CSV table of C-alpha atoms in Angstrom, one decimal:
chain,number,residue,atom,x,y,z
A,1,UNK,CA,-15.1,-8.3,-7.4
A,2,UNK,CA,-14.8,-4.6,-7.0
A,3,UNK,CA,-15.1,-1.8,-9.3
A,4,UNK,CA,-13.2,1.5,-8.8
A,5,UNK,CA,-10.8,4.0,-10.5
A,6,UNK,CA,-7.5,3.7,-9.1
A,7,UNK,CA,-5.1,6.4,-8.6
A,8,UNK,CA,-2.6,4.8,-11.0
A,9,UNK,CA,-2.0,1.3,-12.4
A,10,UNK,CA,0.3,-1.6,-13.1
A,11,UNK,CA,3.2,-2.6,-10.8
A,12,UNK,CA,5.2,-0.1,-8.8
A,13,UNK,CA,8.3,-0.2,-7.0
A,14,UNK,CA,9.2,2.2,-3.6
A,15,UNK,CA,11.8,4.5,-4.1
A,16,UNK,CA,14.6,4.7,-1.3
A,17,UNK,CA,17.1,6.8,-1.6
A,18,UNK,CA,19.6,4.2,-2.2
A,19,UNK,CA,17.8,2.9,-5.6
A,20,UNK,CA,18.5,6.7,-6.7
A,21,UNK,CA,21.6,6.5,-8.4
A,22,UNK,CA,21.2,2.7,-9.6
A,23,UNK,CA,18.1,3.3,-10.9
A,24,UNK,CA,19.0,6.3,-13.1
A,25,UNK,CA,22.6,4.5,-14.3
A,26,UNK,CA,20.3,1.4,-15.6
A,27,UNK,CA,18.6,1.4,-19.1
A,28,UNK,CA,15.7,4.2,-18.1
A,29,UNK,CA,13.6,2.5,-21.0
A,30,UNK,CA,13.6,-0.7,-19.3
A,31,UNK,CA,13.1,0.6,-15.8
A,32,UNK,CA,9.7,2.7,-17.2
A,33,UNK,CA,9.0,-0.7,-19.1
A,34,UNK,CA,8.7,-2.3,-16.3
A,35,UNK,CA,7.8,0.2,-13.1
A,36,UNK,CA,4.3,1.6,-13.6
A,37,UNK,CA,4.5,3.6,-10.6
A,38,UNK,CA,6.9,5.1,-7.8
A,39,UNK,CA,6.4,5.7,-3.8
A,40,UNK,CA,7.9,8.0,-1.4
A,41,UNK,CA,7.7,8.6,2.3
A,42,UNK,CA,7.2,12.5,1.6
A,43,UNK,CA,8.8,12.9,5.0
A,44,UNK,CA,12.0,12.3,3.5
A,45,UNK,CA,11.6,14.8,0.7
A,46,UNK,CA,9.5,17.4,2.0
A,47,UNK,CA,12.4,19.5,2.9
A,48,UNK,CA,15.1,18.5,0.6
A,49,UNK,CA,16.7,20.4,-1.3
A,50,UNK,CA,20.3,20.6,-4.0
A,51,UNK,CA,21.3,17.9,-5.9
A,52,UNK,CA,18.7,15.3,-3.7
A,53,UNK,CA,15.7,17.4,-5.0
A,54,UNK,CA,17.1,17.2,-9.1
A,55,UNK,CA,16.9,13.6,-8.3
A,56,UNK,CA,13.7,13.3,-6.9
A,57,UNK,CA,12.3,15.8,-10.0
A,58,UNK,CA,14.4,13.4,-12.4
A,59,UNK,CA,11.8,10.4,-11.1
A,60,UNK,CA,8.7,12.6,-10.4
A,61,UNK,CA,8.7,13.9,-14.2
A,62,UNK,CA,8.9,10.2,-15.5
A,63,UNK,CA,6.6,8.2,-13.2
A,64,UNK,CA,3.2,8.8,-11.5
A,65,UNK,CA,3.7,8.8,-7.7
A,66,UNK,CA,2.1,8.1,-4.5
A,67,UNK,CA,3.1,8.9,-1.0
A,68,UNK,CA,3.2,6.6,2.1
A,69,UNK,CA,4.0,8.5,5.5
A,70,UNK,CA,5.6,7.4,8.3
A,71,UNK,CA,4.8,9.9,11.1
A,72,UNK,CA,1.4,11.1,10.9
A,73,UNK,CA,0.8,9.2,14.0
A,74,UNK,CA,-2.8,8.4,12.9
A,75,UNK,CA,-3.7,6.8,16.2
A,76,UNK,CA,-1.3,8.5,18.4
A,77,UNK,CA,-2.0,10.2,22.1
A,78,UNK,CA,-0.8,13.8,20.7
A,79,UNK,CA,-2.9,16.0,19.0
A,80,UNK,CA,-2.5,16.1,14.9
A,81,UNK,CA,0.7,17.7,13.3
A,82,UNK,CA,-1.5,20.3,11.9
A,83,UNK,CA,2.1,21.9,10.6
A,84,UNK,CA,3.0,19.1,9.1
A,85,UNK,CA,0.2,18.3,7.4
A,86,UNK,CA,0.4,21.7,5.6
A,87,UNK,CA,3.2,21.3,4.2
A,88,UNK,CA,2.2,17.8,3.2
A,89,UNK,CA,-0.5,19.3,1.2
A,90,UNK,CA,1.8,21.9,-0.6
A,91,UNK,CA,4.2,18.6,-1.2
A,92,UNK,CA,1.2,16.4,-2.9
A,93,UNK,CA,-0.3,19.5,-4.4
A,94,UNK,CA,3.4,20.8,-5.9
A,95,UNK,CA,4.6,17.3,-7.2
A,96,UNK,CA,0.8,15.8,-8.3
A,97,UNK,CA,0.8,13.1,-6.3
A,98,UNK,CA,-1.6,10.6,-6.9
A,99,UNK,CA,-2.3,9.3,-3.4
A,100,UNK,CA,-1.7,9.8,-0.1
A,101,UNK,CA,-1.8,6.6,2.6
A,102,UNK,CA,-0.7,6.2,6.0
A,103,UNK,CA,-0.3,3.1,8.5
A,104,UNK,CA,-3.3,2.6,10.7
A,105,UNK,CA,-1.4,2.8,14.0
A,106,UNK,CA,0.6,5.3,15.7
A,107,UNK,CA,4.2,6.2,16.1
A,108,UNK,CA,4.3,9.2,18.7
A,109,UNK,CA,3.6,9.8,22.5
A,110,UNK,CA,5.3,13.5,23.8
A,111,UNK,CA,8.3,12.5,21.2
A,112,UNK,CA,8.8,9.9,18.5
A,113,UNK,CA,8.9,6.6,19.3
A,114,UNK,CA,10.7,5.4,16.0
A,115,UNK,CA,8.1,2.3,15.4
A,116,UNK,CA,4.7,1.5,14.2
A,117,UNK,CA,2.9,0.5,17.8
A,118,UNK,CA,-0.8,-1.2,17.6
A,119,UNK,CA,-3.8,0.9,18.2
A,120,UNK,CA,-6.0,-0.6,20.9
A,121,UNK,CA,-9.1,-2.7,18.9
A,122,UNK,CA,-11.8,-1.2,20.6
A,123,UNK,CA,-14.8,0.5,19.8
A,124,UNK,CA,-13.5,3.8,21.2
A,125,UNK,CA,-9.6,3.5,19.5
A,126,UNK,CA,-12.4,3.2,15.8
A,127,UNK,CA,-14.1,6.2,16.9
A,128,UNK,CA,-11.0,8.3,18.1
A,129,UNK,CA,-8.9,7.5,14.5
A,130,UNK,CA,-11.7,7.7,12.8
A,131,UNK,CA,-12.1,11.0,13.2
A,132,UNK,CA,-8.4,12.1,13.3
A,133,UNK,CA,-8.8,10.3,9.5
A,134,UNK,CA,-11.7,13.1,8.7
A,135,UNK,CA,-9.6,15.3,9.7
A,136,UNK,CA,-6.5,15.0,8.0
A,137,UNK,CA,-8.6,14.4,4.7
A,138,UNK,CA,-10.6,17.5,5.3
A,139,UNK,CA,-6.7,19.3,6.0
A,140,UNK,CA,-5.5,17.9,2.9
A,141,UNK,CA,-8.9,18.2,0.4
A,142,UNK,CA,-8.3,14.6,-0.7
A,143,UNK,CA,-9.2,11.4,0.6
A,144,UNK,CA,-6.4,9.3,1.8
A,145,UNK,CA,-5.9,5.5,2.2
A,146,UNK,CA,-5.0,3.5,6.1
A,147,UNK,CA,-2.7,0.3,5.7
A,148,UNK,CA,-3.5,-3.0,7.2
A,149,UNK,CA,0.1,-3.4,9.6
A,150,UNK,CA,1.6,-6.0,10.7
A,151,UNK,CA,1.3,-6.4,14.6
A,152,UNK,CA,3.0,-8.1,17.7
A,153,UNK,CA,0.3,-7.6,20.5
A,154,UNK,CA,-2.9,-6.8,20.7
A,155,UNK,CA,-3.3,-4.9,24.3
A,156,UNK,CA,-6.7,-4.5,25.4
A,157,UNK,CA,-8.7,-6.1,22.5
A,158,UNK,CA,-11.9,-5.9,22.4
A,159,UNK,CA,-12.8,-6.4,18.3
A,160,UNK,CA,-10.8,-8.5,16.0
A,161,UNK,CA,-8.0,-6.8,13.9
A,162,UNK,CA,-10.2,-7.8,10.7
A,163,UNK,CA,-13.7,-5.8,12.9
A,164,UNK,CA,-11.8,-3.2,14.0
A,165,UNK,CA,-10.0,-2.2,10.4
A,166,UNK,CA,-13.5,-2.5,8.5
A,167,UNK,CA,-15.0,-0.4,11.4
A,168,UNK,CA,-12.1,2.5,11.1
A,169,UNK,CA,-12.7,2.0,7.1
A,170,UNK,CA,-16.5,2.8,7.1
A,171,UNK,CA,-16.6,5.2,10.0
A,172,UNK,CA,-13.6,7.3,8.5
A,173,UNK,CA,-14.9,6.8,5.0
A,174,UNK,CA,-11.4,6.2,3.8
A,175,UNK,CA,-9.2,4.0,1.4
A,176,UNK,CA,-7.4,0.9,2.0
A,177,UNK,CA,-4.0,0.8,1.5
A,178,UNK,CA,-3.7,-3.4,1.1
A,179,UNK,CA,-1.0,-4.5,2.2
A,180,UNK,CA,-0.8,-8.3,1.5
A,181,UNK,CA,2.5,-9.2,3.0
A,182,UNK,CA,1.0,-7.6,6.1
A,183,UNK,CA,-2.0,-10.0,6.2
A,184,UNK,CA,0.1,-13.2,5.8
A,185,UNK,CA,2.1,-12.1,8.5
A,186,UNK,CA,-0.1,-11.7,11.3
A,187,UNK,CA,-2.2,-15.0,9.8
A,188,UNK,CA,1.3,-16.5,10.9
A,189,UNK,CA,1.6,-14.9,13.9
A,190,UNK,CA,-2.0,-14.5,15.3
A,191,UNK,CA,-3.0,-17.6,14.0
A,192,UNK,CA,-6.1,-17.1,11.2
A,193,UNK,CA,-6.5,-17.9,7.8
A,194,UNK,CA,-5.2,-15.4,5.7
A,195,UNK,CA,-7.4,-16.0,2.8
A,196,UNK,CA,-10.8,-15.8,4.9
A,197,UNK,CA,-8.7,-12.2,6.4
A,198,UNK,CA,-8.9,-11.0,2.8
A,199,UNK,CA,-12.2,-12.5,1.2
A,200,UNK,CA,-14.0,-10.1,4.5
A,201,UNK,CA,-12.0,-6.5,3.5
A,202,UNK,CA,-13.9,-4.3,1.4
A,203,UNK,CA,-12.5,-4.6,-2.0
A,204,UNK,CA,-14.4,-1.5,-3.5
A,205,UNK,CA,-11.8,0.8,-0.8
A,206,UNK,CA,-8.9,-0.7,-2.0
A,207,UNK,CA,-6.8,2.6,-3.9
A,208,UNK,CA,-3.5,0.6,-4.4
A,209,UNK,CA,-1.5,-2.6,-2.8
A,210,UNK,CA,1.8,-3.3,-1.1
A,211,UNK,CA,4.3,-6.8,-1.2
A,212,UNK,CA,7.2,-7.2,0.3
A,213,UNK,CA,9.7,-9.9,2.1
A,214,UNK,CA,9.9,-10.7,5.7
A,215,UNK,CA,11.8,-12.9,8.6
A,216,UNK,CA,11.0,-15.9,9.9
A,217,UNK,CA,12.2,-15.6,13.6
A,218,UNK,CA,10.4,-18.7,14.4
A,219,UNK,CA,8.3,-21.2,12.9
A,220,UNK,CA,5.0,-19.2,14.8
A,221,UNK,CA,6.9,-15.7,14.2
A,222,UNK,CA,7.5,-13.2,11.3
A,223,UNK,CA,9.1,-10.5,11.7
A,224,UNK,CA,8.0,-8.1,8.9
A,225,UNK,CA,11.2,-6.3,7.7
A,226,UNK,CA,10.9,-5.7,4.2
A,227,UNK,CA,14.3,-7.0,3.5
A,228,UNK,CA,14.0,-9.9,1.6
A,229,UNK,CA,12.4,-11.8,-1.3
A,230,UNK,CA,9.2,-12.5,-1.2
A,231,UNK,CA,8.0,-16.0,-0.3
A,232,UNK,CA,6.0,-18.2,-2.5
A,233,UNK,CA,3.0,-18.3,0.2
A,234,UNK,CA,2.8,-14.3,0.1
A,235,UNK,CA,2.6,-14.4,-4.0
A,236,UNK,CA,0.1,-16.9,-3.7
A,237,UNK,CA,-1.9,-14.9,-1.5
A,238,UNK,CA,-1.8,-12.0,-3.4
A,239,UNK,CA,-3.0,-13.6,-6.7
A,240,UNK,CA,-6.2,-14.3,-4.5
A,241,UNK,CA,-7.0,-11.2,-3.9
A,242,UNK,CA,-6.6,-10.3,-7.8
A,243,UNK,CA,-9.2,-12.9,-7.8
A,244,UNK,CA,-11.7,-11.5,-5.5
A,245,UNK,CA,-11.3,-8.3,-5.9
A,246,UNK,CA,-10.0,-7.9,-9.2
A,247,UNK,CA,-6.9,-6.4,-10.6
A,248,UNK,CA,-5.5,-3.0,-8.1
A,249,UNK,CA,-2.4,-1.4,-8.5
A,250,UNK,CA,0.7,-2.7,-6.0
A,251,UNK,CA,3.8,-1.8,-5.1
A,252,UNK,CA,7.2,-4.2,-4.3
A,253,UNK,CA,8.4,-2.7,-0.8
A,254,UNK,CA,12.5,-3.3,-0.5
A,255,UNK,CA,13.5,-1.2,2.6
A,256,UNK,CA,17.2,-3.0,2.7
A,257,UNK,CA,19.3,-5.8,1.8
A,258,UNK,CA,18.9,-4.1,-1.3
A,259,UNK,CA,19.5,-6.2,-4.1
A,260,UNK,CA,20.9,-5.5,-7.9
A,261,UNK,CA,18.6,-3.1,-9.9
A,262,UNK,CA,17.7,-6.1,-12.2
A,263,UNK,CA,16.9,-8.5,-9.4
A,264,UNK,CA,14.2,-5.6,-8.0
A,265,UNK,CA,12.8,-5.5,-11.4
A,266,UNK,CA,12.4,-9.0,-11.6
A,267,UNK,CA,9.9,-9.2,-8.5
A,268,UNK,CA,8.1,-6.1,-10.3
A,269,UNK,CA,7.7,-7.9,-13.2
A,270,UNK,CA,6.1,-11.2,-10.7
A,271,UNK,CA,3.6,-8.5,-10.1
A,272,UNK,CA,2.8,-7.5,-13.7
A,273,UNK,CA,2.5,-11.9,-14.8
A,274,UNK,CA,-0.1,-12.0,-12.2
A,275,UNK,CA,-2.0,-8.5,-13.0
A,276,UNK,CA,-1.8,-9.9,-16.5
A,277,UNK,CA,-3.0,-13.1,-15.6
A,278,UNK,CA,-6.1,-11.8,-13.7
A,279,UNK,CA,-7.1,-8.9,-16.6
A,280,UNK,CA,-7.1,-11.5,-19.1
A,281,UNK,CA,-9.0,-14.1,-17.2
A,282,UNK,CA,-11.4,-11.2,-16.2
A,283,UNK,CA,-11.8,-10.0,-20.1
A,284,UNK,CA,-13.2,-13.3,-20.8
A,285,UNK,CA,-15.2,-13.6,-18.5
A,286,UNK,CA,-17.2,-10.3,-19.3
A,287,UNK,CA,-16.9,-10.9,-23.0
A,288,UNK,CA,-18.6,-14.6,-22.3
A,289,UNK,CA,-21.1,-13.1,-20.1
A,290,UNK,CA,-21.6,-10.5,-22.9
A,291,UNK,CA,-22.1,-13.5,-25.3
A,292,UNK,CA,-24.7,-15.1,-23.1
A,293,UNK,CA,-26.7,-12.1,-22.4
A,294,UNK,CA,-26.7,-11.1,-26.3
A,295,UNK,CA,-27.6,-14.4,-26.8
A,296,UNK,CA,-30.8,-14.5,-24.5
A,297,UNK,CA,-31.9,-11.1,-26.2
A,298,UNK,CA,-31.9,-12.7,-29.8
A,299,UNK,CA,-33.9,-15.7,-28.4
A,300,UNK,CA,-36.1,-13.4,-26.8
């Protein structure tokens, strides 16, 4: 089980820009009841401005946030958006932003390609993105987090996805962004145990966690789209890693097929039955170790 200091806690929900105005029409005390934390792609708000950027303060004054990008292009051909990632710093720095993750793939080649394509699993692809990771961290002063992502191909493998993520983590000396529907995806479509996937990550990097819905396209293909509930297998899965590596912060993912605000919350709230499940379980454990060491010490 791992021990580290998260950058926030509890269950979080992404915030789309569609959940804006639903959100702040239902009962605020219930939403902040429920939704520990909030996430942003901060290349849709960077530039924003007008009645958008009331909203976005509206949320930022109420919630603890973290930012997921979309277009850093981690592993990408082009040289780093060293633009960019200046005025991402002035955007983490100006709203306190908690953390900063990215997708460990890539997204550009001379334009944007609209879509998360695979970085290569070779020894050479760890050392290139491992050091366009030092980089941005250095660029930002913080350390920032690379998510697990789902995957169609693997062209010119020469590690395992699970060797080549754990190499990029420990060469980089970044966090892991977990995302657990992610994992149970490609177990489906690359054929591995999902469980055995997680039990090898390195818990102790883990800075927060994702869930979210996909499509079955076939019985030996998900597509992983964000836009639906989230399966009973993918819960399940996720409650395991509370178990191994103890309770993280994560985040419900709801890109479209948006449904009702209450419905949302309810899947939150999934997330907060199984945190709670997992700190109490892991309270008694350490107050029955307690008991057993004390106990040694007064027999001693």
């Amino acid at each position: 089980m791992s021990h580290r200091t998260h950058p926030v806690t509890g269950a979080g929900l992404g915030l789309r820009r569609a959940l804006l105005g639903p959100l702040q029409a239902y009962n605020p005390e219930k939403v902040t009841e429920i939704v520990s934390f909030t996430e942003v792609a901060p290349e849709n708000w960077i530039n924003v401005g007008g009645q958008r950027k009331k909203f976005f303060k509206y949320f930022t004054e109420r919630f603890p946030f973290v930012c997921h990008g979309l277009s850093l292009s981690i592993g990408g051909p082009s040289p780093l958006d060293r633009t960019f990632i200046h005025k991402l710093r002035q955007f983490l720095d100006d709203y306190q932003i908690r953390a900063y993750s990215e997708h460990l793939s890539y997204c550009t080649d001379d334009g944007h390609l609209y879509d998360l394509m695979p970085i290569p699993f070779t020894d050479e692809a760890v050392s290139y993105v491992s050091g366009r990771i030092r980089q941005v961290q250095d660029m930002l002063g913080r350390r920032m987090a690379i998510e697990n992502v789902s995957y169609y191909a693997a062209p010119g493998a020469e590690l395992s996805e699970l060797d080549f993520i754990n190499a990029v983590l420990t060469e980089a000396d970044c966090d892991l962004l977990l995302d657990v529907n992610n994992i149970y995806v490609n177990s489906v479509n690359h054929g591995y145990d999902p469980v055995d996937f997680l039990r090898a990550l390195p818990g102790e990097r883990i800075a927060y966690g994702h869930i979210a819905g996909h499509f079955n396209e076939a019985e030996d293909l998900i597509i992983d789209t964000h836009g639906s509930d989230i399966i009973a297998n993918v819960w399940s899965l996720l409650d395991k890693a509370y178990e191994l590596f103890g309770v993280f912060p994560t985040l419900l993912e709801r890109d479209f097929n948006l449904p009702p605000v209450a419905e949302l919350l309810n899947e939150v709230q999934q997330i907060q039955s199984i945190q709670a499940k997992w700190s109490l379980h892991n309270q008694l454990h350490e107050k029955q170790t307690k008991e057993r060491t004390d106990g040694r010490r007064r027999s001693a």
